[in-house]
CSV table of C-alpha atoms and ligand atoms in Angstrom, one decimal:
chain,number,residue,atom,x,y,z
A,1,MET,CA,-5.5,227.7,-22.2
A,2,SER,CA,-3.7,230.7,-23.9
A,3,GLY,CA,-0.9,230.3,-21.5
A,4,LEU,CA,0.0,227.0,-22.2
A,5,ASN,CA,0.0,227.5,-26.1
A,6,LEU,CA,3.3,229.1,-27.6
A,7,LEU,CA,0.9,230.3,-30.6
A,8,HIS,CA,-0.5,232.8,-28.0
A,9,SER,CA,1.7,232.9,-25.0
A,10,ASN,CA,4.5,235.5,-26.1
A,11,ASP,CA,2.7,237.2,-28.7
A,12,ARG,CA,-0.5,239.4,-29.9
A,13,GLN,CA,-2.5,237.8,-32.3
A,14,GLY,CA,-1.9,238.8,-35.9
A,15,MET,CA,0.9,241.0,-35.0
A,16,HIS,CA,4.5,240.2,-35.9
A,17,ALA,CA,7.1,239.9,-33.3
A,18,PRO,CA,8.7,243.3,-32.0
A,19,SER,CA,11.8,242.8,-33.8
A,20,TRP,CA,14.2,244.9,-36.3
A,21,TYR,CA,13.1,243.1,-39.1
A,22,ALA,CA,9.2,243.8,-38.3
A,23,ALA,CA,10.4,247.6,-38.0
A,24,ILE,CA,12.4,247.9,-41.2
A,25,ASN,CA,9.7,245.7,-43.2
A,26,PRO,CA,6.3,247.0,-42.3
A,27,ASP,CA,3.9,244.1,-43.6
A,28,HIS,CA,1.1,246.0,-44.3
A,29,ARG,CA,-0.5,243.8,-46.6
A,30,GLU,CA,-3.0,241.7,-44.4
A,31,ARG,CA,-4.3,238.6,-46.0
A,32,PRO,CA,-7.8,237.5,-45.5
A,33,ALA,CA,-8.8,234.8,-42.8
A,34,LEU,CA,-10.5,231.7,-44.0
A,35,ALA,CA,-14.3,231.8,-44.0
A,36,GLY,CA,-16.9,229.4,-45.2
A,37,THR,CA,-16.1,225.9,-46.4
A,38,ARG,CA,-13.3,225.4,-49.4
A,39,ASP,CA,-11.9,222.4,-51.2
A,40,CYS,CA,-8.6,222.4,-52.6
A,41,ASP,CA,-5.8,219.7,-53.6
A,42,VAL,CA,-3.2,220.3,-51.0
A,43,ALA,CA,-3.8,222.3,-47.6
A,44,ILE,CA,-0.7,223.4,-45.6
A,45,ILE,CA,-0.8,224.3,-41.9
A,46,GLY,CA,1.8,227.2,-41.1
A,47,GLY,CA,2.9,230.0,-43.2
A,48,GLY,CA,6.7,229.9,-42.5
A,49,LEU,CA,9.3,228.8,-44.7
A,50,THR,CA,8.4,225.0,-44.8
A,51,GLY,CA,4.7,226.1,-45.6
A,52,ILE,CA,5.1,228.7,-48.1
A,53,SER,CA,7.9,227.3,-49.9
A,54,ALA,CA,6.0,223.9,-50.5
A,55,ALA,CA,2.9,226.3,-51.5
A,56,LEU,CA,5.0,227.8,-54.4
A,57,HIS,CA,6.5,224.8,-55.3
A,58,LEU,CA,3.1,223.0,-55.4
A,59,ALA,CA,1.4,225.7,-56.9
A,60,ARG,CA,3.9,225.9,-59.7
A,61,ALA,CA,3.4,222.4,-60.4
A,62,GLY,CA,-0.4,222.7,-61.1
A,63,TYR,CA,-1.9,222.1,-57.5
A,64,LYS,CA,-4.7,224.0,-56.1
A,65,THR,CA,-2.8,224.6,-52.7
A,66,VAL,CA,-4.2,226.8,-49.4
A,67,VAL,CA,-1.8,227.8,-46.7
A,68,LEU,CA,-3.5,228.3,-43.2
A,69,GLU,CA,-1.5,230.5,-40.9
A,70,ALA,CA,-2.7,231.2,-37.2
A,71,HIS,CA,-1.1,234.8,-37.4
A,72,ARG,CA,0.5,236.4,-40.4
A,73,ALA,CA,2.8,234.7,-43.2
A,74,GLY,CA,6.4,234.6,-41.7
A,75,TRP,CA,5.0,235.2,-38.3
A,76,GLY,CA,7.1,232.2,-36.7
A,77,ALA,CA,10.6,231.3,-36.5
A,78,SER,CA,11.1,232.1,-40.4
A,79,GLY,CA,10.7,235.8,-39.7
A,80,ARG,CA,12.5,236.2,-36.6
A,81,ASN,CA,15.8,234.1,-36.9
A,82,GLY,CA,19.4,235.2,-37.1
A,83,GLY,CA,19.2,235.2,-40.8
A,84,GLN,CA,22.1,232.7,-41.3
A,85,VAL,CA,22.3,230.5,-44.4
A,86,GLY,CA,24.5,228.0,-43.0
A,87,THR,CA,26.2,224.9,-44.8
A,88,GLY,CA,25.6,221.4,-44.2
A,89,GLN,CA,22.9,219.6,-41.6
A,90,ARG,CA,23.0,220.8,-38.3
A,91,ARG,CA,25.3,217.7,-37.5
A,92,ASP,CA,28.9,217.7,-39.2
A,93,GLN,CA,29.8,215.4,-42.0
A,94,ASP,CA,32.0,213.0,-39.4
A,95,TYR,CA,28.5,212.7,-37.4
A,96,LEU,CA,26.7,211.6,-40.4
A,97,GLU,CA,29.4,209.3,-42.0
A,98,ALA,CA,29.7,207.5,-38.7
A,99,ARG,CA,26.0,207.3,-38.4
A,100,TYR,CA,24.8,206.5,-42.2
A,101,GLY,CA,27.8,205.4,-43.7
A,102,ALA,CA,29.9,207.4,-46.3
A,103,ASP,CA,27.3,207.5,-49.4
A,104,THR,CA,24.2,208.5,-47.5
A,105,ALA,CA,26.4,210.9,-45.7
A,106,ARG,CA,27.2,212.6,-49.1
A,107,ARG,CA,23.7,212.5,-50.1
A,108,PHE,CA,22.9,214.6,-47.1
A,109,TRP,CA,25.5,216.9,-47.7
A,110,GLN,CA,24.5,217.6,-51.3
A,111,ILE,CA,20.8,218.1,-50.0
A,112,ALA,CA,22.3,220.9,-47.8
A,113,GLU,CA,24.4,222.5,-50.7
A,114,GLU,CA,21.2,222.5,-52.9
A,115,ALA,CA,19.2,223.8,-50.1
A,116,LYS,CA,21.5,227.1,-49.8
A,117,ALA,CA,21.8,227.5,-53.7
A,118,LEU,CA,17.5,227.3,-53.5
A,119,VAL,CA,17.8,230.3,-51.4
A,120,ARG,CA,20.1,232.3,-53.6
A,121,ASP,CA,18.0,231.4,-56.6
A,122,LEU,CA,14.6,232.3,-55.0
A,123,ILE,CA,16.4,235.7,-54.1
A,124,ARG,CA,17.3,236.1,-57.3
A,125,ASP,CA,14.3,235.0,-59.6
A,126,LEU,CA,11.6,236.6,-57.3
A,127,ALA,CA,14.0,239.9,-56.6
A,128,ILE,CA,13.7,239.6,-53.2
A,129,ASP,CA,15.5,242.5,-51.4
A,130,CYS,CA,17.0,240.8,-48.3
A,131,HIS,CA,20.4,242.2,-48.5
A,132,PRO,CA,22.2,238.9,-48.9
A,133,ILE,CA,25.7,238.8,-47.6
A,134,ASP,CA,28.4,236.0,-47.9
A,135,GLY,CA,30.4,234.5,-45.4
A,136,ILE,CA,29.6,232.7,-42.1
A,137,ILE,CA,32.7,232.3,-39.5
A,138,HIS,CA,32.5,229.3,-37.2
A,139,ALA,CA,34.5,230.5,-33.8
A,140,ASP,CA,35.9,228.1,-31.3
A,141,HIS,CA,35.3,229.3,-28.0
A,142,LYS,CA,37.7,226.8,-26.3
A,143,PRO,CA,41.4,226.3,-27.4
A,144,GLY,CA,41.0,222.5,-27.4
A,145,TYR,CA,38.3,222.8,-30.4
A,146,VAL,CA,40.6,224.7,-32.8
A,147,GLY,CA,42.3,221.3,-34.0
A,148,HIS,CA,39.0,220.0,-35.0
A,149,SER,CA,38.2,223.2,-36.9
A,150,ARG,CA,41.6,223.1,-38.9
A,151,ALA,CA,40.7,219.3,-39.8
A,152,TYR,CA,37.1,220.0,-40.7
A,153,ALA,CA,37.9,222.7,-42.9
A,154,GLU,CA,40.4,220.0,-44.6
A,155,LYS,CA,38.3,217.3,-45.0
A,156,LEU,CA,35.4,219.3,-46.4
A,157,GLN,CA,38.1,220.8,-49.0
A,158,ARG,CA,39.4,217.0,-49.5
A,159,ASP,CA,36.3,214.7,-49.4
A,160,TYR,CA,33.7,217.1,-50.6
A,161,GLY,CA,35.3,219.4,-52.8
A,162,TYR,CA,34.2,222.3,-50.7
A,163,SER,CA,36.8,225.1,-51.2
A,164,ALA,CA,34.6,227.7,-49.8
A,165,ILE,CA,35.7,227.1,-46.3
A,166,ARG,CA,39.2,227.9,-44.8
A,167,PHE,CA,40.7,227.9,-41.2
A,168,LEU,CA,41.0,231.0,-39.2
A,169,ASP,CA,44.1,231.1,-36.8
A,170,LEU,CA,43.8,233.0,-33.5
A,171,GLU,CA,45.4,235.8,-35.0
A,172,GLU,CA,42.9,235.6,-37.8
A,173,ILE,CA,39.9,235.4,-35.9
A,174,ARG,CA,41.1,238.2,-33.4
A,175,SER,CA,41.2,240.9,-36.4
A,176,LEU,CA,37.8,239.4,-37.4
A,177,VAL,CA,35.8,239.3,-34.3
A,178,ARG,CA,37.1,241.5,-31.5
A,179,SER,CA,36.9,239.3,-28.5
A,180,ASP,CA,39.0,237.4,-26.6
A,181,ARG,CA,36.5,234.6,-26.1
A,182,TYR,CA,37.3,233.1,-29.5
A,183,PHE,CA,40.6,231.1,-30.1
A,184,GLY,CA,40.2,229.9,-33.9
A,185,GLY,CA,37.6,228.8,-36.2
A,186,THR,CA,36.7,228.5,-39.8
A,187,PHE,CA,35.6,231.0,-42.4
A,188,ASP,CA,32.9,230.0,-45.0
A,189,SER,CA,32.4,232.0,-47.9
A,190,GLY,CA,29.6,229.8,-49.3
A,191,ALA,CA,27.2,230.4,-46.6
A,192,PHE,CA,25.4,233.7,-46.2
A,193,HIS,CA,23.1,235.7,-44.2
A,194,ILE,CA,20.0,237.7,-45.2
A,195,ASP,CA,17.0,239.6,-43.5
A,196,PRO,CA,14.7,236.4,-43.1
A,197,LEU,CA,11.5,238.1,-42.7
A,198,ALA,CA,11.8,240.1,-46.2
A,199,PHE,CA,13.1,236.7,-47.7
A,200,CYS,CA,9.5,234.9,-46.3
A,201,LEU,CA,7.4,237.8,-46.9
A,202,GLY,CA,9.0,237.9,-50.9
A,203,LEU,CA,8.2,234.0,-50.9
A,204,ALA,CA,4.7,234.5,-50.0
A,205,ARG,CA,4.5,237.0,-52.8
A,206,GLY,CA,5.9,234.6,-55.3
A,207,ALA,CA,3.9,231.8,-54.0
A,208,GLU,CA,0.6,234.1,-54.5
A,209,ALA,CA,1.7,235.0,-58.0
A,210,GLU,CA,1.8,231.2,-58.7
A,211,GLY,CA,-1.8,231.0,-57.7
A,212,ALA,CA,-1.3,229.6,-54.2
A,213,GLU,CA,-3.6,230.8,-51.5
A,214,ILE,CA,-2.6,232.2,-48.0
A,215,PHE,CA,-5.0,232.9,-45.1
A,216,GLU,CA,-3.8,234.7,-42.2
A,217,ASN,CA,-5.6,234.8,-38.7
A,218,SER,CA,-6.6,231.4,-39.5
A,219,GLU,CA,-5.4,228.6,-36.6
A,220,VAL,CA,-6.2,225.2,-37.5
A,221,MET,CA,-8.2,224.3,-34.5
A,222,SER,CA,-8.8,220.4,-35.4
A,223,VAL,CA,-7.5,217.9,-38.0
A,224,GLU,CA,-9.7,215.0,-39.5
A,225,GLU,CA,-7.2,213.0,-41.2
A,226,GLY,CA,-8.3,210.9,-43.7
A,227,ASP,CA,-8.2,209.9,-47.8
A,228,ARG,CA,-10.0,213.7,-47.8
A,229,VAL,CA,-8.5,215.7,-44.6
A,230,ARG,CA,-10.6,218.1,-43.1
A,231,LEU,CA,-9.2,221.2,-41.3
A,232,LYS,CA,-11.2,223.4,-39.1
A,233,THR,CA,-10.7,227.1,-38.0
A,234,SER,CA,-12.7,229.2,-36.2
A,235,ARG,CA,-14.8,230.8,-39.3
A,236,GLY,CA,-14.0,228.0,-41.7
A,237,GLU,CA,-13.3,224.6,-43.2
A,238,LEU,CA,-11.0,223.5,-45.7
A,239,ARG,CA,-10.9,220.0,-47.2
A,240,ALA,CA,-8.1,218.7,-49.1
A,241,ARG,CA,-6.8,215.5,-50.5
A,242,TYR,CA,-3.3,216.1,-49.3
A,243,LEU,CA,-2.0,217.8,-46.1
A,244,LEU,CA,1.4,219.0,-45.0
A,245,TYR,CA,1.9,220.1,-41.4
A,246,ALA,CA,4.5,222.9,-41.2
A,247,CYS,CA,3.7,224.2,-37.8
A,248,ASN,CA,7.3,223.6,-36.6
A,249,GLY,CA,8.0,224.9,-33.0
A,250,TYR,CA,4.2,226.1,-32.7
A,251,LEU,CA,2.7,222.8,-33.5
A,252,GLY,CA,1.4,222.1,-30.0
A,253,HIS,CA,-0.9,219.3,-29.5
A,254,LEU,CA,-2.3,219.3,-33.0
A,255,GLN,CA,-0.7,216.3,-34.2
A,256,PRO,CA,0.2,213.8,-31.3
A,257,GLN,CA,2.7,211.8,-33.7
A,258,ILE,CA,4.8,214.6,-34.5
A,259,ALA,CA,4.5,216.4,-31.0
A,260,GLN,CA,6.3,213.2,-29.7
A,261,ARG,CA,9.3,213.9,-31.9
A,262,VAL,CA,10.0,217.6,-31.3
A,263,LEU,CA,10.7,220.0,-28.8
A,264,PRO,CA,10.0,223.8,-28.9
A,265,ILE,CA,12.8,225.8,-27.5
A,266,ASN,CA,12.7,229.6,-27.4
A,267,ASN,CA,15.3,231.6,-28.6
A,268,PHE,CA,16.4,235.2,-28.2
A,269,VAL,CA,17.9,237.8,-30.5
A,270,ILE,CA,18.5,241.6,-29.9
A,271,THR,CA,19.7,244.5,-32.1
A,272,THR,CA,21.7,247.4,-30.9
A,273,ARG,CA,21.4,251.2,-32.1
A,274,VAL,CA,23.5,252.0,-35.1
A,275,LEU,CA,26.9,252.1,-34.6
A,276,THR,CA,29.8,254.5,-35.5
A,277,ALA,CA,32.5,253.1,-37.8
A,278,GLU,CA,34.8,253.3,-34.7
A,279,GLU,CA,32.4,251.1,-32.9
A,280,ARG,CA,32.3,248.7,-35.3
A,281,ALA,CA,35.7,248.4,-36.0
A,282,ALA,CA,36.1,247.5,-32.3
A,283,ILE,CA,33.4,244.9,-32.2
A,284,LEU,CA,32.8,243.0,-35.1
A,285,PRO,CA,34.6,244.7,-38.4
A,286,SER,CA,33.8,241.4,-40.6
A,287,ASP,CA,30.8,241.4,-42.7
A,288,ALA,CA,30.4,237.8,-42.2
A,289,ALA,CA,28.1,236.2,-39.6
A,290,VAL,CA,29.3,234.5,-36.9
A,291,ALA,CA,28.1,231.2,-35.0
A,292,ASP,CA,30.1,230.2,-31.8
A,293,SER,CA,30.7,226.6,-30.8
A,294,LYS,CA,28.7,226.5,-27.8
A,295,PHE,CA,26.1,224.1,-27.3
A,296,VAL,CA,23.6,227.1,-26.4
A,297,ILE,CA,24.8,228.8,-29.6
A,298,ASN,CA,25.8,232.6,-29.8
A,299,TYR,CA,25.2,233.8,-32.8
A,300,PHE,CA,26.0,237.5,-34.2
A,301,ARG,CA,26.3,239.8,-37.4
A,302,MET,CA,26.2,243.1,-38.4
A,303,THR,CA,22.8,244.4,-40.5
A,304,HIS,CA,23.2,246.2,-43.4
A,305,ASP,CA,22.3,249.7,-41.4
A,306,ASN,CA,25.2,249.0,-39.2
A,307,ARG,CA,23.8,247.4,-35.8
A,308,LEU,CA,25.1,244.3,-34.1
A,309,LEU,CA,22.0,242.0,-34.3
A,310,PHE,CA,23.1,239.2,-31.5
A,311,GLY,CA,21.2,235.7,-30.6
A,312,GLY,CA,22.0,234.0,-27.9
A,313,GLY,CA,20.1,232.5,-24.7
A,314,GLU,CA,17.2,230.2,-24.7
A,315,ASN,CA,14.8,228.7,-22.4
A,316,TYR,CA,12.0,225.9,-22.3
A,317,GLY,CA,8.3,226.0,-21.6
A,318,TYR,CA,5.8,228.5,-22.4
A,319,ARG,CA,6.9,231.8,-21.5
A,320,PHE,CA,9.4,234.1,-22.8
A,321,PRO,CA,11.9,236.1,-20.2
A,322,ALA,CA,10.1,239.2,-19.0
A,323,ASP,CA,13.1,241.3,-20.2
A,324,ILE,CA,14.4,239.9,-23.2
A,325,LYS,CA,17.0,242.8,-23.9
A,326,ALA,CA,18.6,241.9,-20.6
A,327,PHE,CA,18.6,238.4,-21.0
A,328,VAL,CA,20.7,238.7,-24.6
A,329,ARG,CA,22.7,241.4,-23.3
A,330,LYS,CA,24.3,239.4,-20.7
A,331,PRO,CA,26.0,236.8,-23.5
A,332,MET,CA,26.4,239.7,-25.6
A,333,LEU,CA,28.8,241.7,-23.1
A,334,GLU,CA,30.4,238.4,-22.2
A,335,ILE,CA,32.1,238.4,-25.9
A,336,PHE,CA,31.9,241.8,-26.2
A,337,PRO,CA,32.7,244.0,-23.1
A,338,GLN,CA,33.4,246.9,-25.0
A,339,ALA,CA,29.8,247.2,-26.1
A,340,LYS,CA,28.6,248.1,-22.5
A,341,ASP,CA,27.4,251.5,-23.3
A,342,ILE,CA,25.7,250.8,-26.4
A,343,ALA,CA,22.1,250.9,-26.3
A,344,ILE,CA,19.7,247.8,-27.4
A,345,ASP,CA,17.1,249.0,-29.6
A,346,HIS,CA,15.1,245.6,-30.1
A,347,GLY,CA,14.7,242.4,-28.3
A,348,TRP,CA,12.6,239.6,-29.7
A,349,GLY,CA,12.1,235.6,-29.1
A,350,GLY,CA,11.0,233.0,-31.2
A,351,THR,CA,10.3,229.4,-31.1
A,352,LEU,CA,12.1,226.2,-33.0
A,353,ALA,CA,11.9,222.6,-33.0
A,354,VAL,CA,14.3,220.3,-32.0
A,355,THR,CA,14.8,216.6,-32.4
A,356,VAL,CA,16.7,214.2,-30.1
A,357,ARG,CA,19.4,214.0,-32.6
A,358,ARG,CA,19.2,217.4,-33.9
A,359,LEU,CA,18.6,216.3,-37.5
A,360,PRO,CA,15.2,217.3,-39.0
A,361,LEU,CA,12.1,215.0,-39.1
A,362,PHE,CA,10.7,214.3,-43.0
A,363,GLN,CA,7.5,212.0,-41.9
A,364,ARG,CA,4.8,210.6,-43.6
A,365,LEU,CA,2.1,210.1,-41.3
A,366,ALA,CA,-0.5,208.6,-44.0
A,367,GLY,CA,-0.4,208.1,-47.8
A,368,ASN,CA,-1.5,211.7,-48.2
A,369,ILE,CA,0.0,213.4,-45.2
A,370,LEU,CA,3.4,214.6,-44.2
A,371,THR,CA,5.4,217.0,-42.3
A,372,CYS,CA,9.0,218.3,-42.3
A,373,THR,CA,10.2,220.0,-39.4
A,374,GLY,CA,12.4,220.0,-36.3
A,375,TYR,CA,15.2,221.9,-38.4
A,376,SER,CA,17.0,222.2,-34.6
A,377,GLY,CA,18.3,225.9,-35.2
A,378,GLN,CA,19.2,225.5,-39.0
A,379,GLY,CA,16.1,225.7,-40.9
A,380,VAL,CA,16.5,228.8,-43.0
A,381,ALA,CA,18.1,227.1,-46.1
A,382,LEU,CA,16.5,223.7,-45.1
A,383,ALA,CA,13.1,224.4,-44.4
A,384,THR,CA,12.9,226.2,-47.9
A,385,LEU,CA,14.0,222.9,-49.6
A,386,ALA,CA,12.0,221.1,-47.5
A,387,GLY,CA,9.4,222.7,-49.1
A,388,ARG,CA,10.0,222.0,-52.3
A,389,ILE,CA,11.2,218.4,-51.6
A,390,ALA,CA,7.4,217.9,-49.6
A,391,GLY,CA,5.9,219.3,-52.8
A,392,GLU,CA,8.0,216.6,-54.8
A,393,ALA,CA,6.6,214.0,-52.7
A,394,ILE,CA,2.9,215.1,-52.8
A,395,GLY,CA,3.5,215.1,-56.6
A,396,GLY,CA,4.7,211.3,-56.4
A,397,GLN,CA,8.4,212.0,-56.8
A,398,ALA,CA,9.5,210.7,-53.3
A,399,GLU,CA,13.0,209.8,-53.5
A,400,ARG,CA,14.6,212.9,-51.8
A,401,PHE,CA,11.7,212.8,-49.0
A,402,ASP,CA,12.4,209.2,-48.3
A,403,LEU,CA,16.0,210.2,-48.4
A,404,MET,CA,15.7,212.9,-45.7
A,405,ALA,CA,13.2,210.5,-43.9
A,406,LYS,CA,15.9,207.7,-43.0
A,407,LEU,CA,17.6,210.5,-40.5
A,408,ASP,CA,16.1,209.0,-37.4
A,409,THR,CA,14.3,211.0,-35.2
A,410,PRO,CA,13.4,209.1,-31.7
A,411,ARG,CA,10.4,209.8,-29.6
A,412,PHE,CA,11.5,212.3,-26.7
A,413,PRO,CA,11.4,210.2,-23.9
A,414,GLY,CA,8.5,210.6,-21.4
A,415,GLY,CA,5.7,211.8,-23.9
A,416,THR,CA,4.7,215.0,-24.5
A,417,LEU,CA,3.5,216.0,-21.0
A,418,LEU,CA,6.7,215.1,-19.2
A,419,ARG,CA,9.1,216.5,-21.8
A,420,TYR,CA,9.8,220.0,-20.3
A,421,PRO,CA,11.3,218.5,-16.7
A,422,MET,CA,13.4,215.8,-18.9
A,423,LEU,CA,14.5,218.7,-21.1
A,424,VAL,CA,15.2,221.5,-18.5
A,425,ALA,CA,17.4,218.7,-17.0
A,426,ALA,CA,19.1,217.5,-20.5
A,427,MET,CA,19.7,221.2,-21.2
A,428,THR,CA,20.9,222.6,-18.0
A,429,TRP,CA,23.5,219.6,-18.1
A,430,PHE,CA,24.5,220.6,-21.6
A,431,ALA,CA,24.8,224.4,-20.5
A,432,LEU,CA,26.9,223.5,-17.7
A,433,ARG,CA,29.2,221.3,-20.0
A,434,ASP,CA,30.2,224.5,-21.8
A,435,ARG,CA,31.4,226.0,-18.5
A,436,LEU,CA,33.4,222.8,-17.5
B,501,LIG,C1,15.5,233.1,-32.6
B,501,LIG,C2,15.7,232.2,-33.6
B,501,LIG,C3,16.7,232.0,-34.2
B,501,LIG,C4,17.1,231.3,-35.6
B,501,LIG,N1,18.5,231.5,-36.2
B,501,LIG,C5,18.5,230.5,-37.3
B,501,LIG,C6,19.4,230.9,-38.1
B,501,LIG,O1,20.4,231.7,-38.2
B,501,LIG,N2,19.8,230.3,-39.0
B,501,LIG,C7,18.9,228.9,-39.3
B,501,LIG,O2,19.1,228.6,-40.4
B,501,LIG,N3,17.9,228.9,-38.9
B,501,LIG,C8,17.6,229.5,-37.5
B,501,LIG,N4,16.6,229.5,-36.8
B,501,LIG,C9,15.6,227.8,-36.9
B,501,LIG,C10,14.5,228.6,-38.3
B,501,LIG,O3,14.1,229.8,-38.0
B,501,LIG,C11,13.6,227.4,-38.2
B,501,LIG,O4,14.0,226.3,-38.5
B,501,LIG,C12,12.4,227.9,-39.6
B,501,LIG,O5,12.3,229.6,-39.7
B,501,LIG,C13,11.2,227.0,-39.6
B,501,LIG,O6,10.5,227.4,-40.8
B,501,LIG,P1,9.0,227.0,-40.5
B,501,LIG,O7,8.2,227.4,-41.5
B,501,LIG,O8,9.3,225.2,-40.5
B,501,LIG,O9,8.2,227.2,-39.0
B,501,LIG,P2,8.0,228.5,-38.6
B,501,LIG,O10,8.5,229.6,-39.5
B,501,LIG,O11,7.7,228.5,-37.0
B,501,LIG,O12,6.5,228.7,-39.2
B,501,LIG,C14,5.6,227.6,-38.6
B,501,LIG,C15,4.3,228.5,-38.8
B,501,LIG,O13,3.0,227.6,-38.4
B,501,LIG,C16,2.1,228.3,-37.7
B,501,LIG,N5,1.1,227.6,-37.2
B,501,LIG,C17,1.3,226.6,-36.1
B,501,LIG,N6,0.2,225.9,-35.7
B,501,LIG,C18,-0.7,226.6,-36.3
B,501,LIG,C19,-2.0,226.1,-36.7
B,501,LIG,N7,-2.8,225.3,-35.6
B,501,LIG,N8,-2.9,226.9,-37.3
B,501,LIG,C20,-2.3,227.6,-38.2
B,501,LIG,N9,-0.9,228.1,-38.4
B,501,LIG,C21,-0.2,227.5,-37.6
B,501,LIG,C22,2.8,229.2,-37.1
B,501,LIG,O14,2.0,230.5,-36.4
B,501,LIG,C23,4.2,229.5,-37.7
B,501,LIG,O15,3.9,231.0,-38.6
B,501,LIG,C24,16.1,230.3,-35.5
B,501,LIG,C25,15.2,230.2,-34.9
B,501,LIG,C26,14.7,231.2,-33.9
B,501,LIG,C27,13.4,230.8,-33.5
């Protein structure tokens, strides 16, 4: 079965992805696997940002909290992503206002602002060395999108009092990003980027310092839901009053109600060798990260050691492409043909979860069982905040959980078995749309 389980089909048991992050953050500290039977207040399945942040906040609130992680803390999307800590929800305020009304849209905005602030606070309070650098550029890949970027920057300044964003015209974007593929965009100095694996591992240490326990190499094989939940791993059993599913793209079929609403998508990243000052000036002089306007987003930034980190291309199904470096180099060279002779040092993939409307799924499956998932590619900040919000809900303060649960996240049509063919059709169409 391992070929049909994203927890195992592309990775080696208990090993981080072969990423630049793993190369510079050698994670020597292995944690034990669950063995025997244990009791706790809150069981969390998944040791990514959602699960570890929940553990930190619950442990601070006095709950005996245990995280069960199939591989290593930070092994999933949380330790392999682009590191961009963006502003707002995955869908823009125009969409949220039209769908939920101005007041609710404003609350979603505030939650997203709080998410960014929480990441900054945790980095500071836990002294996490994860190289935060301010600035995200949104780059328009079509001239026709530039008017919207200008209007949207003005709207956020005017209606949301968000002065950190400004419009970039053609000349300015080309001085920051040396590509003729972009025609304008916005510069958001309130957003930032980090080394996500370092952040996640720092959070894990913080959670443990508060008394939470994290077991690694402890895949949950079965869950018996009820007033008292029972989780089984190959060597142990955990019993708890509350349960948080924090598995995101790696959930598989563990919980069918969640699985119907999230789709796993694989996304890929490369880093080049270290660039010279001249090479860098000819590619990406800006320190800001960049995310472009394509439906399958290209995102990139310079690392603190002067490599170009480039994310682009995705696939659907259980297997990553055989040659990830070549797969991602293609969109990289479309944007930066001048990088054609620059060697690629690292290439890796990860799996994220998307929802039909690309808004997160916060769901209460029973009075004592919750999930936060489906951040649709914008989870670094939101997953971190989701952990705190799930912790509040378990503690009886469910206001913000219930607000997030208002985001409607319908089932994918066709059920879990038919989702892949449907998705391939949908995504192929959307990828085509970019080329029209
Ligand atoms: C390549 C890539 C680039 C991305 N870039 C960005 C970006 O730049 N900015 C941004 O905001 N977001 C980005 N994202 C999305 C972001 O990484 C995720 O939204 C976020 O990390 C989700 O965190 P999580 O804790 O919910 O899930 P994960 O970090 O995936 O953690 C889930 C964990 O659950 C564990 N698990 C699953 N099933 C079981 C089980 N049965 N038993 C035990 N453990 C289990 C897994 O091993 C995994 O470690 C990107 C994602 C990918 C893959």
